[in-house]
C-alpha positions as a LaTeX table, in Angstrom:
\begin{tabular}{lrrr}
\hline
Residue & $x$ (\AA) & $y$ (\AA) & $z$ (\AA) \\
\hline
Unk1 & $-8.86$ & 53.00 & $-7.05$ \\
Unk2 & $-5.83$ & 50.55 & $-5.83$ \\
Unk3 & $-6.98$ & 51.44 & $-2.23$ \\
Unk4 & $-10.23$ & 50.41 & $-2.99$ \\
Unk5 & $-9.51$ & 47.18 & $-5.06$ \\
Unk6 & $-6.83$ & 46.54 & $-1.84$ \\
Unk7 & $-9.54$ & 47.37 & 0.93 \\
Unk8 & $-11.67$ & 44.57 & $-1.14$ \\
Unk9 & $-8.90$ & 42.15 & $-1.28$ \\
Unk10 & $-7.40$ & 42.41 & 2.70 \\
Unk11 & $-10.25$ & 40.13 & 3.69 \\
Unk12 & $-9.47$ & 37.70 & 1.21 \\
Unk13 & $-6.02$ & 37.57 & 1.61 \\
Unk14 & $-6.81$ & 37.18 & 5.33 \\
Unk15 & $-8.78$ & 34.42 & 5.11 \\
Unk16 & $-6.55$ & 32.26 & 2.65 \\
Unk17 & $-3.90$ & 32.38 & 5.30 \\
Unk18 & $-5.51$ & 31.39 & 8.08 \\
Unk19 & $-7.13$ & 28.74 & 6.23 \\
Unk20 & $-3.67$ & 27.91 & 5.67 \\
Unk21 & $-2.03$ & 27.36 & 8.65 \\
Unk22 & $-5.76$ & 26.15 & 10.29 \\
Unk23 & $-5.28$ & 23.63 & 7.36 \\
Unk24 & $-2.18$ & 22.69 & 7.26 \\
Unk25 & $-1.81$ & 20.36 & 3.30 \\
Unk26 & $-1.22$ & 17.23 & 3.58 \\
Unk27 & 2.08 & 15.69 & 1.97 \\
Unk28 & 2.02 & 13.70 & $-1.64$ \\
Unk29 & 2.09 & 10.22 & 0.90 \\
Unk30 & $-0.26$ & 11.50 & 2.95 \\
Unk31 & $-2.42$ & 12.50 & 0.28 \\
Unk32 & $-2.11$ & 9.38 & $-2.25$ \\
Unk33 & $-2.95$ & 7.30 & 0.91 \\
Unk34 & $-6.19$ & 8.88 & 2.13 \\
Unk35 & $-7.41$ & 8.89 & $-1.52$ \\
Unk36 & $-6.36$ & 5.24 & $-1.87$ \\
Unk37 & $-8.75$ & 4.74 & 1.54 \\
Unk38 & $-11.21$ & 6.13 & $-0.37$ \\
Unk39 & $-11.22$ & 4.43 & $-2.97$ \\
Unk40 & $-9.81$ & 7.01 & $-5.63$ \\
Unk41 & $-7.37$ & 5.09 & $-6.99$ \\
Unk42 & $-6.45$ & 7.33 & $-9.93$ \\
Unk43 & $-6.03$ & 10.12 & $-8.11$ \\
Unk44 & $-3.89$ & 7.91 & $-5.64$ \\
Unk45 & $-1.77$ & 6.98 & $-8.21$ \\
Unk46 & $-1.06$ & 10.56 & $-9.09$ \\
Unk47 & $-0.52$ & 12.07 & $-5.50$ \\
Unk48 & 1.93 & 9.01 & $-5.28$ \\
Unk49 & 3.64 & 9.12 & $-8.45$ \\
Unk50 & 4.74 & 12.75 & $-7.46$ \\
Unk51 & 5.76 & 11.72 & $-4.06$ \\
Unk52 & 8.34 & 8.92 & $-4.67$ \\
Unk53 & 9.56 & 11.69 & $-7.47$ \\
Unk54 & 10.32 & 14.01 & $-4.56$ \\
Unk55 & 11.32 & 11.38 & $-2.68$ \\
Unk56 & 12.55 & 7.89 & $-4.64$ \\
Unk57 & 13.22 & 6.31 & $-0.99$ \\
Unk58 & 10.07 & 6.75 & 0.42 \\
Unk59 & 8.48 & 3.29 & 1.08 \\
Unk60 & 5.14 & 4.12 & 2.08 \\
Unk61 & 4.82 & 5.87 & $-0.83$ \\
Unk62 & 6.00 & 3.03 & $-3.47$ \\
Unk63 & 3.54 & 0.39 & $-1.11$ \\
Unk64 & 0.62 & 2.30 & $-2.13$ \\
Unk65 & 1.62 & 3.32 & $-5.31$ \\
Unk66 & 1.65 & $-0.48$ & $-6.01$ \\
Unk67 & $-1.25$ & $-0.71$ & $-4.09$ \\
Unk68 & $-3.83$ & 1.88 & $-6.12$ \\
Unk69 & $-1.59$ & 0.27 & $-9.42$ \\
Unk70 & $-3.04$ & $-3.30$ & $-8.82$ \\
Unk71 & $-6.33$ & $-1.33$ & $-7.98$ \\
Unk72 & $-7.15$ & $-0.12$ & $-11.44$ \\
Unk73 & $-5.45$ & $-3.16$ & $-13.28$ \\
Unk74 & $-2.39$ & $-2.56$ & $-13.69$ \\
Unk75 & $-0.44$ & $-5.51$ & $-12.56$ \\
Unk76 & 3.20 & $-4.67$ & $-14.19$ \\
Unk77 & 3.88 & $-1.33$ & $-13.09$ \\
Unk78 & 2.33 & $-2.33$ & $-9.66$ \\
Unk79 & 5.06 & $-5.21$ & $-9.71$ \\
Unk80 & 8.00 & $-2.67$ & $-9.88$ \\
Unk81 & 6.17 & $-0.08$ & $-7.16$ \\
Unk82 & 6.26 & $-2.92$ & $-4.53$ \\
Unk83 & 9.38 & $-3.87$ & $-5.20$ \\
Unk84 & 10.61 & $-0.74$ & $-5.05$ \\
Unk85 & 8.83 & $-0.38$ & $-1.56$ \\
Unk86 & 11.10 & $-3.05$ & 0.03 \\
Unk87 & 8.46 & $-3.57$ & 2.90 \\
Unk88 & 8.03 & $-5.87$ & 5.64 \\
Unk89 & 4.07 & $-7.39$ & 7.06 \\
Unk90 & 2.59 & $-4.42$ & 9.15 \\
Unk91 & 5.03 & $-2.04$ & 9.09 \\
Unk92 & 2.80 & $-0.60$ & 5.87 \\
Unk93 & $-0.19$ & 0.66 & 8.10 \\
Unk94 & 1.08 & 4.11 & 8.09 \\
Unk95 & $-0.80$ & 6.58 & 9.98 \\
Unk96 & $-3.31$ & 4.50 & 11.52 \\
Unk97 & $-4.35$ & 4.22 & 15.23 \\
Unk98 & $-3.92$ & 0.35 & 15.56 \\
Unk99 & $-2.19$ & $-2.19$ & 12.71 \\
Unk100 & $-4.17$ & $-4.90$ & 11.11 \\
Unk101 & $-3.69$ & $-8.21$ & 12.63 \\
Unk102 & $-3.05$ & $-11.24$ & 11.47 \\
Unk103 & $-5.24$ & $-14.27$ & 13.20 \\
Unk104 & $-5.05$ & $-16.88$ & 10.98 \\
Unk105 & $-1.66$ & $-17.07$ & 8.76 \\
Unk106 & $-1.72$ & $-20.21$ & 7.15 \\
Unk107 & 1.42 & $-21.53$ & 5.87 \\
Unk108 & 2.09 & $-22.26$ & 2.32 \\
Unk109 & 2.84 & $-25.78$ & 1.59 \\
Unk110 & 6.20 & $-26.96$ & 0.07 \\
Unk111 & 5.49 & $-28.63$ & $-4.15$ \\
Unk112 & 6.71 & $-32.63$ & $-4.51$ \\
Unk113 & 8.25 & $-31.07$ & $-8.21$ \\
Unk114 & 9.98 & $-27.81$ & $-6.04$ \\
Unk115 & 11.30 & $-30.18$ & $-3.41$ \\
Unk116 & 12.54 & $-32.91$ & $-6.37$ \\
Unk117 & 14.50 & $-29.64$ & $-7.98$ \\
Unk118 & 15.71 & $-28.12$ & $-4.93$ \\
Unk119 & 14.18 & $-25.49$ & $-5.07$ \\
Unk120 & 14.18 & $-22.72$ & $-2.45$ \\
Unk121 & 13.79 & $-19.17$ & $-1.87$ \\
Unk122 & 10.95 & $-16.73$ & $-0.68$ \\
Unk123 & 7.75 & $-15.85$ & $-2.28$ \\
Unk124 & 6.73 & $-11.70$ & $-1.61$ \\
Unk125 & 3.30 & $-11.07$ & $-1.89$ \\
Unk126 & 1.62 & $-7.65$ & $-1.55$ \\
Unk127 & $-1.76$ & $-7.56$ & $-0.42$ \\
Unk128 & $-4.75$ & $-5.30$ & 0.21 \\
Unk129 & $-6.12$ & $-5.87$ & 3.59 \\
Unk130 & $-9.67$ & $-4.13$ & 3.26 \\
Unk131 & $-11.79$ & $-2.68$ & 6.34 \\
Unk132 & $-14.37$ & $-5.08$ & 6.00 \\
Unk133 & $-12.03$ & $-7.83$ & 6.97 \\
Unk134 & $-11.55$ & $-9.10$ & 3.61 \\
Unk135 & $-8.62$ & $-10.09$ & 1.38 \\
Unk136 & $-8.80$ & $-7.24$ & $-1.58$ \\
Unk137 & $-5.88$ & $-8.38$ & $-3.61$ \\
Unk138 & $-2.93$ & $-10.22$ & $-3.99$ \\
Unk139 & $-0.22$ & $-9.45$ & $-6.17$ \\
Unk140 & 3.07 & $-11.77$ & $-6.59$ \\
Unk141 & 6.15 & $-9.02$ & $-6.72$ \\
Unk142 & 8.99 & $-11.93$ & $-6.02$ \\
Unk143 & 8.14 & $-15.36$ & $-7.23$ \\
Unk144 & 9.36 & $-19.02$ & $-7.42$ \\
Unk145 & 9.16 & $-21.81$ & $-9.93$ \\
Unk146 & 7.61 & $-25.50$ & $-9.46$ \\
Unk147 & 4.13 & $-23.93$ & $-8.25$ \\
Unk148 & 5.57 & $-22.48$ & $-4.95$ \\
Unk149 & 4.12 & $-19.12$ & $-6.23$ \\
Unk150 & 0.72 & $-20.38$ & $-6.42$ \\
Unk151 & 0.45 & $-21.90$ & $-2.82$ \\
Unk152 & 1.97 & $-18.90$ & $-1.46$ \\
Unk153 & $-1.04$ & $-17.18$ & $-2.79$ \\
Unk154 & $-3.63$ & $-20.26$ & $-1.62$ \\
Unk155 & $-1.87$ & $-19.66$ & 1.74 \\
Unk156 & $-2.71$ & $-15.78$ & 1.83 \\
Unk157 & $-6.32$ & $-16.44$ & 0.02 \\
Unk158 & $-7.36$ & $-18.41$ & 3.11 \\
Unk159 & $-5.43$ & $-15.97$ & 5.87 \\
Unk160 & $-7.65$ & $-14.14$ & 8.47 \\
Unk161 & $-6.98$ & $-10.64$ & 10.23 \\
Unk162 & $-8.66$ & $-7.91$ & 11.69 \\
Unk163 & $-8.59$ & $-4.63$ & 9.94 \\
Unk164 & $-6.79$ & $-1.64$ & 10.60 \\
Unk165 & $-8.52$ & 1.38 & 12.59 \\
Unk166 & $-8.01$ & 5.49 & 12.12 \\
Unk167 & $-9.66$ & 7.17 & 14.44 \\
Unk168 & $-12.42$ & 4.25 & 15.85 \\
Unk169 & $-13.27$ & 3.16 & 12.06 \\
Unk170 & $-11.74$ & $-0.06$ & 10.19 \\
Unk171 & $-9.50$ & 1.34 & 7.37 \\
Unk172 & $-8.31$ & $-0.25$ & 4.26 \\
Unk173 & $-4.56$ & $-0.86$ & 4.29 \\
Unk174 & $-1.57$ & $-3.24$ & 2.18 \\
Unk175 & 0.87 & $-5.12$ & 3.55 \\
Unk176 & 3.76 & $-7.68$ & 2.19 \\
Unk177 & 3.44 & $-11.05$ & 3.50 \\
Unk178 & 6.75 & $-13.43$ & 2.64 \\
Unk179 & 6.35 & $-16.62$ & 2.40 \\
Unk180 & 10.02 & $-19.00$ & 3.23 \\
Unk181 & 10.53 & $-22.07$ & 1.56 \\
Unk182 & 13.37 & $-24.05$ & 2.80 \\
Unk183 & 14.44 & $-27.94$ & 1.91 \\
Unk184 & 15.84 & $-29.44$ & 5.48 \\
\hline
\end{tabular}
């Protein structure tokens, strides 16, 4: 009887381990990114949540974490997952065959009631870059008084770029742009 039920279950066994290794999984970034592509942004936010668990230093992870956060509308805990991420502009394509690119970058103009305070600082603002060439969102993670904020924002509203690609098809990705404002 066992040598029967283990004749049955050889092939089986067989076949789950070379769909294993033929297969290989992919890892909780890898994973929470391809479902965030996909528009799964629940299960993105899971597959990410256990990531940066594994792993609290791993940026990618915490960018789209934020990312699939602002996704389903939930602006404060996004807030914490970028800044957590620490990222720089398009070093957050991950594993994609060619970056977005930025075309049009407009700058973000300096308020009369920031520049009368003296105020200055940098404005960090996460943002989905979708593959149809559109801005999907923005989301303020470091701000500034006196309406700097908002025409950091206006500024990356009006920006142009050209998507990322993954294997010869445009691919949603996020990216921090920082915006500088200076008194000289």
């Amino acid at each position: 009887m066992i040598a029967k039920s283990f004749t049955f279950l050889l092939p089986i066994i067989v076949i789950v381990v070379l769909t294993a290794h033929a297969f290989p999984q992919q890892n909780g970034t890898e994973l929470g990114i391809s479902l965030y592509r996909e528009g799964r942004f629940e299960q993105s936010t899971e597959a990410l949540r256990d990531s940066v668990m594994k792993d609290s230093n791993d940026k990618l992870a915490w960018l789209y974490l934020g990312a699939a956060l602002a996704r389903s509308g939930n602006s404060k805990e996004a807030t914490k997952a970028f800044r957590k991420s620490n990222y720089t502009f398009n070093d957050a394509a991950g594993d994609i065959d060619t970056p977005a690119k930025m075309t049009i970058k407009p700058r973000a103009s300096y308020t009369e009631q920031a520049r009368m305070n003296g105020q200055t600082g940098t404005v960090k603002i996460a943002v989905g870059l979708d593959a149809d060439g559109t801005v999907g969102f923005i989301l303020p993670f470091q701000t500034l008084p006196w309406g700097l904020t908002e025409n950091a924002i206006a500024a990356a509203k009006a920006m142009r770029f050209k998507p990322a690609v993954k294997d010869g098809k445009s691919v949603s990705t996020v990216t921090v742009l920082s915006y500088s404002f200076d008194i000289y």
